[in-house]
Short mmCIF file of C-alpha atoms and ligand atoms in Angstrom, two decimals:
data_model
loop_
_atom_site.label_atom_id
_atom_site.label_comp_id
_atom_site.label_asym_id
_atom_site.label_seq_id
_atom_site.Cartn_x
_atom_site.Cartn_y
_atom_site.Cartn_z
CA UNK A 1 -28.21 8.07 27.30
CA UNK A 2 -29.33 5.16 25.11
CA UNK A 3 -31.13 2.55 27.20
CA UNK A 4 -33.00 0.44 24.61
CA UNK A 5 -31.60 -2.15 22.23
CA UNK A 6 -34.22 -0.93 19.75
CA UNK A 7 -32.56 2.46 19.53
CA UNK A 8 -32.16 3.22 15.77
CA UNK A 9 -28.44 3.95 16.10
CA UNK A 10 -27.78 0.59 17.72
CA UNK A 11 -29.98 -1.11 15.15
CA UNK A 12 -28.06 0.54 12.33
CA UNK A 13 -24.71 -0.45 13.85
CA UNK A 14 -25.79 -4.09 14.14
CA UNK A 15 -27.10 -4.12 10.57
CA UNK A 16 -23.98 -2.53 9.09
CA UNK A 17 -21.73 -4.93 10.96
CA UNK A 18 -23.68 -7.97 9.83
CA UNK A 19 -24.52 -7.34 6.18
CA UNK A 20 -22.45 -6.25 3.19
CA UNK A 21 -25.64 -5.40 1.32
CA UNK A 22 -26.62 -2.98 4.08
CA UNK A 23 -23.20 -1.34 3.91
CA UNK A 24 -23.30 -1.05 0.14
CA UNK A 25 -26.85 0.27 0.08
CA UNK A 26 -26.18 2.95 2.67
CA UNK A 27 -22.53 3.66 1.88
CA UNK A 28 -21.82 3.39 5.61
CA UNK A 29 -19.81 1.09 7.84
CA UNK A 30 -18.99 0.52 11.50
CA UNK A 31 -15.68 0.66 13.31
CA UNK A 32 -15.31 -0.25 16.93
CA UNK A 33 -12.68 0.08 19.60
CA UNK A 34 -10.91 3.15 20.87
CA UNK A 35 -7.78 2.62 18.78
CA UNK A 36 -9.65 2.33 15.48
CA UNK A 37 -11.73 5.39 16.27
CA UNK A 38 -8.54 7.27 17.17
CA UNK A 39 -7.06 6.24 13.80
CA UNK A 40 -10.16 7.62 12.08
CA UNK A 41 -9.91 10.86 14.06
CA UNK A 42 -6.24 11.19 13.15
CA UNK A 43 -7.08 10.75 9.47
CA UNK A 44 -9.83 13.40 9.69
CA UNK A 45 -12.86 11.14 9.35
CA UNK A 46 -15.98 12.56 10.99
CA UNK A 47 -18.36 9.84 12.21
CA UNK A 48 -22.08 9.97 11.47
CA UNK A 49 -22.72 8.37 14.84
CA UNK A 50 -20.34 7.93 17.76
CA UNK A 51 -21.34 5.83 20.75
CA UNK A 52 -19.50 5.07 23.95
CA UNK A 53 -20.16 2.96 27.02
CA UNK A 54 -21.81 4.97 29.76
CA UNK A 55 -19.30 5.99 32.39
CA UNK A 56 -16.28 5.30 30.14
CA UNK A 57 -15.43 8.97 29.83
CA UNK A 58 -14.93 8.46 26.08
CA UNK A 59 -16.24 10.80 23.42
CA UNK A 60 -19.71 10.03 22.06
CA UNK A 61 -23.31 9.49 22.99
CA UNK A 62 -23.51 7.27 26.05
CA UNK A 63 -25.05 3.80 25.82
CA UNK A 64 -25.72 1.30 28.58
CA UNK A 65 -22.57 -0.87 28.45
CA UNK A 66 -24.45 -4.16 27.95
CA UNK A 67 -26.40 -2.73 25.03
CA UNK A 68 -23.24 -1.45 23.39
CA UNK A 69 -21.64 -4.85 23.87
CA UNK A 70 -24.69 -6.35 22.14
CA UNK A 71 -23.99 -4.23 19.06
CA UNK A 72 -20.33 -5.21 19.05
CA UNK A 73 -18.83 -7.86 16.81
CA UNK A 74 -16.03 -8.40 19.32
CA UNK A 75 -16.44 -11.26 21.76
CA UNK A 76 -15.20 -9.01 24.51
CA UNK A 77 -17.66 -6.21 23.66
CA UNK A 78 -16.52 -2.65 23.09
CA UNK A 79 -16.39 0.71 24.82
CA UNK A 80 -16.62 2.75 21.65
CA UNK A 81 -18.23 2.34 18.26
CA UNK A 82 -18.81 4.71 15.35
CA UNK A 83 -20.54 4.75 11.97
CA UNK A 84 -18.81 6.39 9.00
CA UNK A 85 -19.58 7.11 5.36
CA UNK A 86 -17.35 4.95 3.19
CA UNK A 87 -14.96 6.60 0.74
CA UNK A 88 -14.01 5.46 -2.75
CA UNK A 89 -11.90 7.20 -5.36
CA UNK A 90 -13.38 7.35 -8.86
CA UNK A 91 -10.07 6.10 -10.25
CA UNK A 92 -6.71 5.05 -8.86
CA UNK A 93 -4.06 7.81 -8.85
CA UNK A 94 -2.09 7.78 -12.09
CA UNK A 95 1.28 7.64 -10.30
CA UNK A 96 2.78 5.56 -7.52
CA UNK A 97 2.35 1.90 -6.70
CA UNK A 98 -1.18 0.51 -6.62
CA UNK A 99 -2.09 -2.93 -5.25
CA UNK A 100 -5.03 -4.62 -6.94
CA UNK A 101 -6.84 -7.50 -5.25
CA UNK A 102 -8.56 -9.78 -7.72
CA UNK A 103 -10.89 -12.26 -6.06
CA UNK A 104 -9.25 -12.00 -2.63
CA UNK A 105 -12.25 -13.19 -0.66
CA UNK A 106 -11.00 -13.23 2.91
CA UNK A 107 -11.67 -9.88 4.63
CA UNK A 108 -8.73 -10.52 6.95
CA UNK A 109 -6.44 -10.65 3.92
CA UNK A 110 -7.96 -7.45 2.50
CA UNK A 111 -7.43 -5.63 5.80
CA UNK A 112 -3.87 -6.93 6.08
CA UNK A 113 -3.09 -5.67 2.57
CA UNK A 114 -4.44 -2.23 3.53
CA UNK A 115 -2.11 -2.22 6.53
CA UNK A 116 0.87 -3.13 4.34
CA UNK A 117 -0.15 -0.65 1.64
CA UNK A 118 -0.03 2.13 4.21
CA UNK A 119 3.29 0.92 5.60
CA UNK A 120 4.94 0.92 2.17
CA UNK A 121 3.32 4.10 0.87
CA UNK A 122 1.15 2.56 -1.85
CA UNK A 123 -0.89 5.07 -3.81
CA UNK A 124 -4.11 3.04 -3.56
CA UNK A 125 -5.62 -0.40 -3.08
CA UNK A 126 -7.92 -1.43 -5.92
CA UNK A 127 -10.67 -3.95 -5.17
CA UNK A 128 -11.67 -6.15 -8.07
CA UNK A 129 -14.41 -8.69 -8.74
CA UNK A 130 -15.25 -11.16 -5.96
CA UNK A 131 -13.01 -9.38 -3.48
CA UNK A 132 -14.06 -8.98 0.15
CA UNK A 133 -15.52 -5.70 1.38
CA UNK A 134 -12.72 -3.54 2.86
CA UNK A 135 -15.35 -1.93 5.11
CA UNK A 136 -16.47 -5.21 6.70
CA UNK A 137 -15.76 -5.37 10.44
CA UNK A 138 -13.08 -8.04 9.99
CA UNK A 139 -11.27 -6.09 7.25
CA UNK A 140 -11.47 -2.84 9.20
CA UNK A 141 -9.99 -4.55 12.26
CA UNK A 142 -7.24 -6.30 10.28
CA UNK A 143 -6.31 -3.00 8.65
CA UNK A 144 -5.49 -1.62 12.12
CA UNK A 145 -6.87 1.73 11.00
CA UNK A 146 -5.20 1.81 7.58
CA UNK A 147 -8.67 1.71 6.00
CA UNK A 148 -8.93 5.36 7.04
CA UNK A 149 -5.65 6.32 5.41
CA UNK A 150 -5.24 4.35 2.18
CA UNK A 151 -7.19 5.47 -0.91
CA UNK A 152 -9.56 2.77 -2.17
CA UNK A 153 -10.93 2.26 -5.64
CA UNK A 154 -13.17 -0.38 -7.23
CA UNK A 155 -12.45 -1.86 -10.63
CA UNK A 156 -13.98 -4.43 -12.95
CA UNK A 157 -11.25 -4.70 -15.55
CA UNK A 158 -7.52 -4.64 -14.77
CA UNK A 159 -6.96 -2.75 -18.00
CA UNK A 160 -8.28 0.37 -16.22
CA UNK A 161 -5.58 0.20 -13.53
CA UNK A 162 -2.66 2.64 -13.71
CA UNK A 163 0.89 2.19 -14.94
CA UNK A 164 2.68 -1.02 -15.72
CA UNK A 165 0.48 -3.91 -14.62
CA UNK A 166 2.32 -6.80 -12.99
CA UNK A 167 0.42 -10.05 -12.40
CA UNK A 168 1.74 -11.76 -9.27
CA UNK A 169 1.70 -15.51 -9.76
CA UNK A 170 3.07 -18.14 -7.43
CA UNK A 171 5.13 -20.02 -9.97
CA UNK A 172 5.18 -18.14 -13.27
CA UNK A 173 6.98 -15.33 -15.02
CA UNK A 174 10.18 -13.63 -13.96
CA UNK A 175 11.42 -13.15 -10.45
CA UNK A 176 9.99 -9.92 -9.05
CA UNK A 177 12.76 -7.37 -8.87
CA UNK A 178 12.57 -3.94 -7.36
CA UNK A 179 12.65 -1.16 -6.67
CA UNK A 180 10.36 0.05 -9.42
CA UNK A 181 10.22 3.55 -10.87
CA UNK A 182 7.11 5.16 -12.29
CA UNK A 183 3.51 4.11 -12.00
CA UNK A 184 2.70 0.43 -11.52
CA UNK A 185 -0.08 -1.85 -10.35
CA UNK A 186 0.61 -5.23 -8.77
CA UNK A 187 -2.32 -7.62 -9.19
CA UNK A 188 -2.80 -10.29 -6.52
CA UNK A 189 -5.04 -13.31 -7.06
CA UNK A 190 -7.58 -15.33 -5.15
CA UNK A 191 -6.62 -17.49 -2.17
CA UNK A 192 -7.42 -20.77 -3.90
CA UNK A 193 -7.57 -20.16 -7.65
CA UNK A 194 -4.95 -17.45 -8.08
CA UNK A 195 -5.39 -15.08 -11.04
CA UNK A 196 -7.65 -16.01 -13.98
CA UNK A 197 -5.81 -16.47 -17.29
CA UNK A 198 -7.56 -13.51 -18.93
CA UNK A 199 -6.44 -11.20 -16.10
CA UNK A 200 -2.85 -12.41 -16.43
CA UNK A 201 -3.07 -11.88 -20.20
CA UNK A 202 -4.29 -8.30 -19.67
CA UNK A 203 -1.23 -7.47 -17.56
CA UNK A 204 2.08 -6.22 -18.97
CA UNK A 205 4.17 -8.82 -17.17
CA UNK A 206 3.99 -11.78 -14.81
CA UNK A 207 6.25 -12.10 -11.80
CA UNK A 208 6.82 -14.45 -8.90
CA UNK A 209 8.46 -14.24 -5.50
CA UNK A 210 10.94 -17.09 -5.28
CA UNK A 211 9.94 -19.36 -2.40
CA UNK A 212 10.62 -22.92 -1.27
CA UNK A 213 6.96 -23.99 -1.11
CA UNK A 214 3.89 -23.91 -3.32
CA UNK A 215 2.66 -20.40 -2.59
CA UNK A 216 2.28 -17.64 -0.04
CA UNK A 217 -0.92 -16.38 1.49
CA UNK A 218 -2.32 -13.59 -0.75
CA UNK A 219 -1.77 -10.83 1.83
CA UNK A 220 1.75 -12.06 2.57
CA UNK A 221 2.56 -12.12 -1.15
CA UNK A 222 1.24 -8.56 -1.53
CA UNK A 223 3.34 -7.44 1.45
CA UNK A 224 6.56 -9.02 0.18
CA UNK A 225 5.92 -7.54 -3.28
CA UNK A 226 5.36 -4.10 -1.74
CA UNK A 227 8.61 -4.46 0.18
CA UNK A 228 10.55 -5.54 -2.90
CA UNK A 229 9.15 -2.89 -5.22
CA UNK A 230 9.71 -0.04 -2.75
CA UNK A 231 12.98 -1.39 -1.36
CA UNK A 232 15.27 1.42 -0.23
CA UNK A 233 12.70 4.09 -1.00
CA UNK A 234 10.53 3.92 2.13
CA UNK A 235 11.88 5.75 5.13
CA UNK A 236 10.59 5.50 8.67
CA UNK A 237 8.50 8.59 9.16
CA UNK A 238 6.16 9.80 11.78
CA UNK A 239 3.61 7.03 11.65
CA UNK A 240 0.01 7.75 10.82
CA UNK A 241 -1.74 6.93 14.05
CA UNK A 242 -2.65 3.27 13.90
CA UNK A 243 -4.58 0.99 16.14
CA UNK A 244 -2.57 -0.93 18.72
CA UNK A 245 -1.23 -4.27 17.46
C1 LIG B 1 -2.55 -18.49 -2.18
S1 LIG B 1 -2.05 -17.78 -3.65
C2 LIG B 1 -2.92 -18.70 -4.87
C3 LIG B 1 -2.36 -20.01 -5.11
C4 LIG B 1 -2.93 -20.65 -6.35
N1 LIG B 1 -3.10 -22.05 -6.12
C5 LIG B 1 -1.99 -20.39 -7.50
O1 LIG B 1 -1.24 -21.32 -7.83
O2 LIG B 1 -1.96 -19.29 -8.03
C6 LIG B 1 -2.89 -16.25 -3.75
C7 LIG B 1 -2.17 -15.21 -4.55
O3 LIG B 1 -1.00 -14.79 -3.85
C8 LIG B 1 0.00 -14.45 -4.78
N2 LIG B 1 1.17 -15.30 -4.52
C9 LIG B 1 1.26 -16.31 -3.64
N3 LIG B 1 2.50 -16.83 -3.63
C10 LIG B 1 3.21 -16.13 -4.54
C11 LIG B 1 4.56 -16.17 -5.00
N4 LIG B 1 5.44 -17.03 -4.52
N5 LIG B 1 4.93 -15.30 -5.95
C12 LIG B 1 4.05 -14.39 -6.45
N6 LIG B 1 2.77 -14.31 -6.04
C13 LIG B 1 2.35 -15.16 -5.11
C14 LIG B 1 -0.58 -14.63 -6.16
O4 LIG B 1 -1.06 -13.41 -6.63
C15 LIG B 1 -1.69 -15.61 -5.90
O5 LIG B 1 -2.70 -15.47 -6.88
#
C-alpha cells in the first residue's frame, strides 16, 4: 500500500498530468477514473502503473485515498488512475476518412474530435502544428476513452496527409457534400484564426458547412463534417466500450 505522497509512482502521475513536456519526454500519460481505465482495458492497453484507492476493491496497487486524490486532476478526486505509454502511427492509413487538426489549441476540442472520430469510424486523427496534446488529461477526459481506440498521427505538412484533402473553412469554398468515397482528409483550423492560407492552398478543395452564423466551434465543425461525409454509411454496431457520459 502506498502511504507517502513522495512515492515515485504518485510523483510521476502528478508530473505527467501537469506538464506536456514531461509527457512528450517520457512518451507516457495519465488517465483517471474507472470508466476511462475500463475503456483502455477494452481496447487492450496495458498500463505501466495502475493505482486504486485503498479499500475500493478496484484493480491496481492500493494508495491511501487522500494521496490518490492529491494526484488527481479532478476536483472530486479519483478512485483509479493509470499511466500508459502513448501510441502514434508513423503515418495515417492510406484509406478511409482522416481528420486533421491544424492549430486546434483547446484540449477539450481535441478530445471531442477523437470521440466523434470513433463514432463515425474515421481512420485516424492527425495532429498538426500548434495543436493541443491528445494525451493531456483534459483531452483524454473529453475523448471519453476514444483516445484508446482512434489511431493518432502527427504531421507538419498537410501535403503528407492521405487522399483528397478538404480544407474546412467557415465561409469559403463549396458546400460540403457527402458521403465521400475513397481516401480523404478533412482539415480543421484553429479556434480563432481558422486555417492559414498556405494550408488551404495545399489542399485539393475548400468546403463549408452552411450555417446561419459566423462559424461553428472547431470540434462541432469536425463532427458535422464527419456526419456529412459518412452519411448513410455508418451503422450502429456494438459500441467500443466508452466512458460514461
Ligand atoms: C471557430 S472556427 C474559426 C473561425 C475563424 N474566425 C475563421 O473564420 O475561419 C474553427 C474551425 O472550425 C471549422 N469551421 C467552423 N465553422 C465552419 C463552417 N461553417 N464550415 C466549415 N468549417 C467550419 C473551420 O475549419 C475553422 O477553421
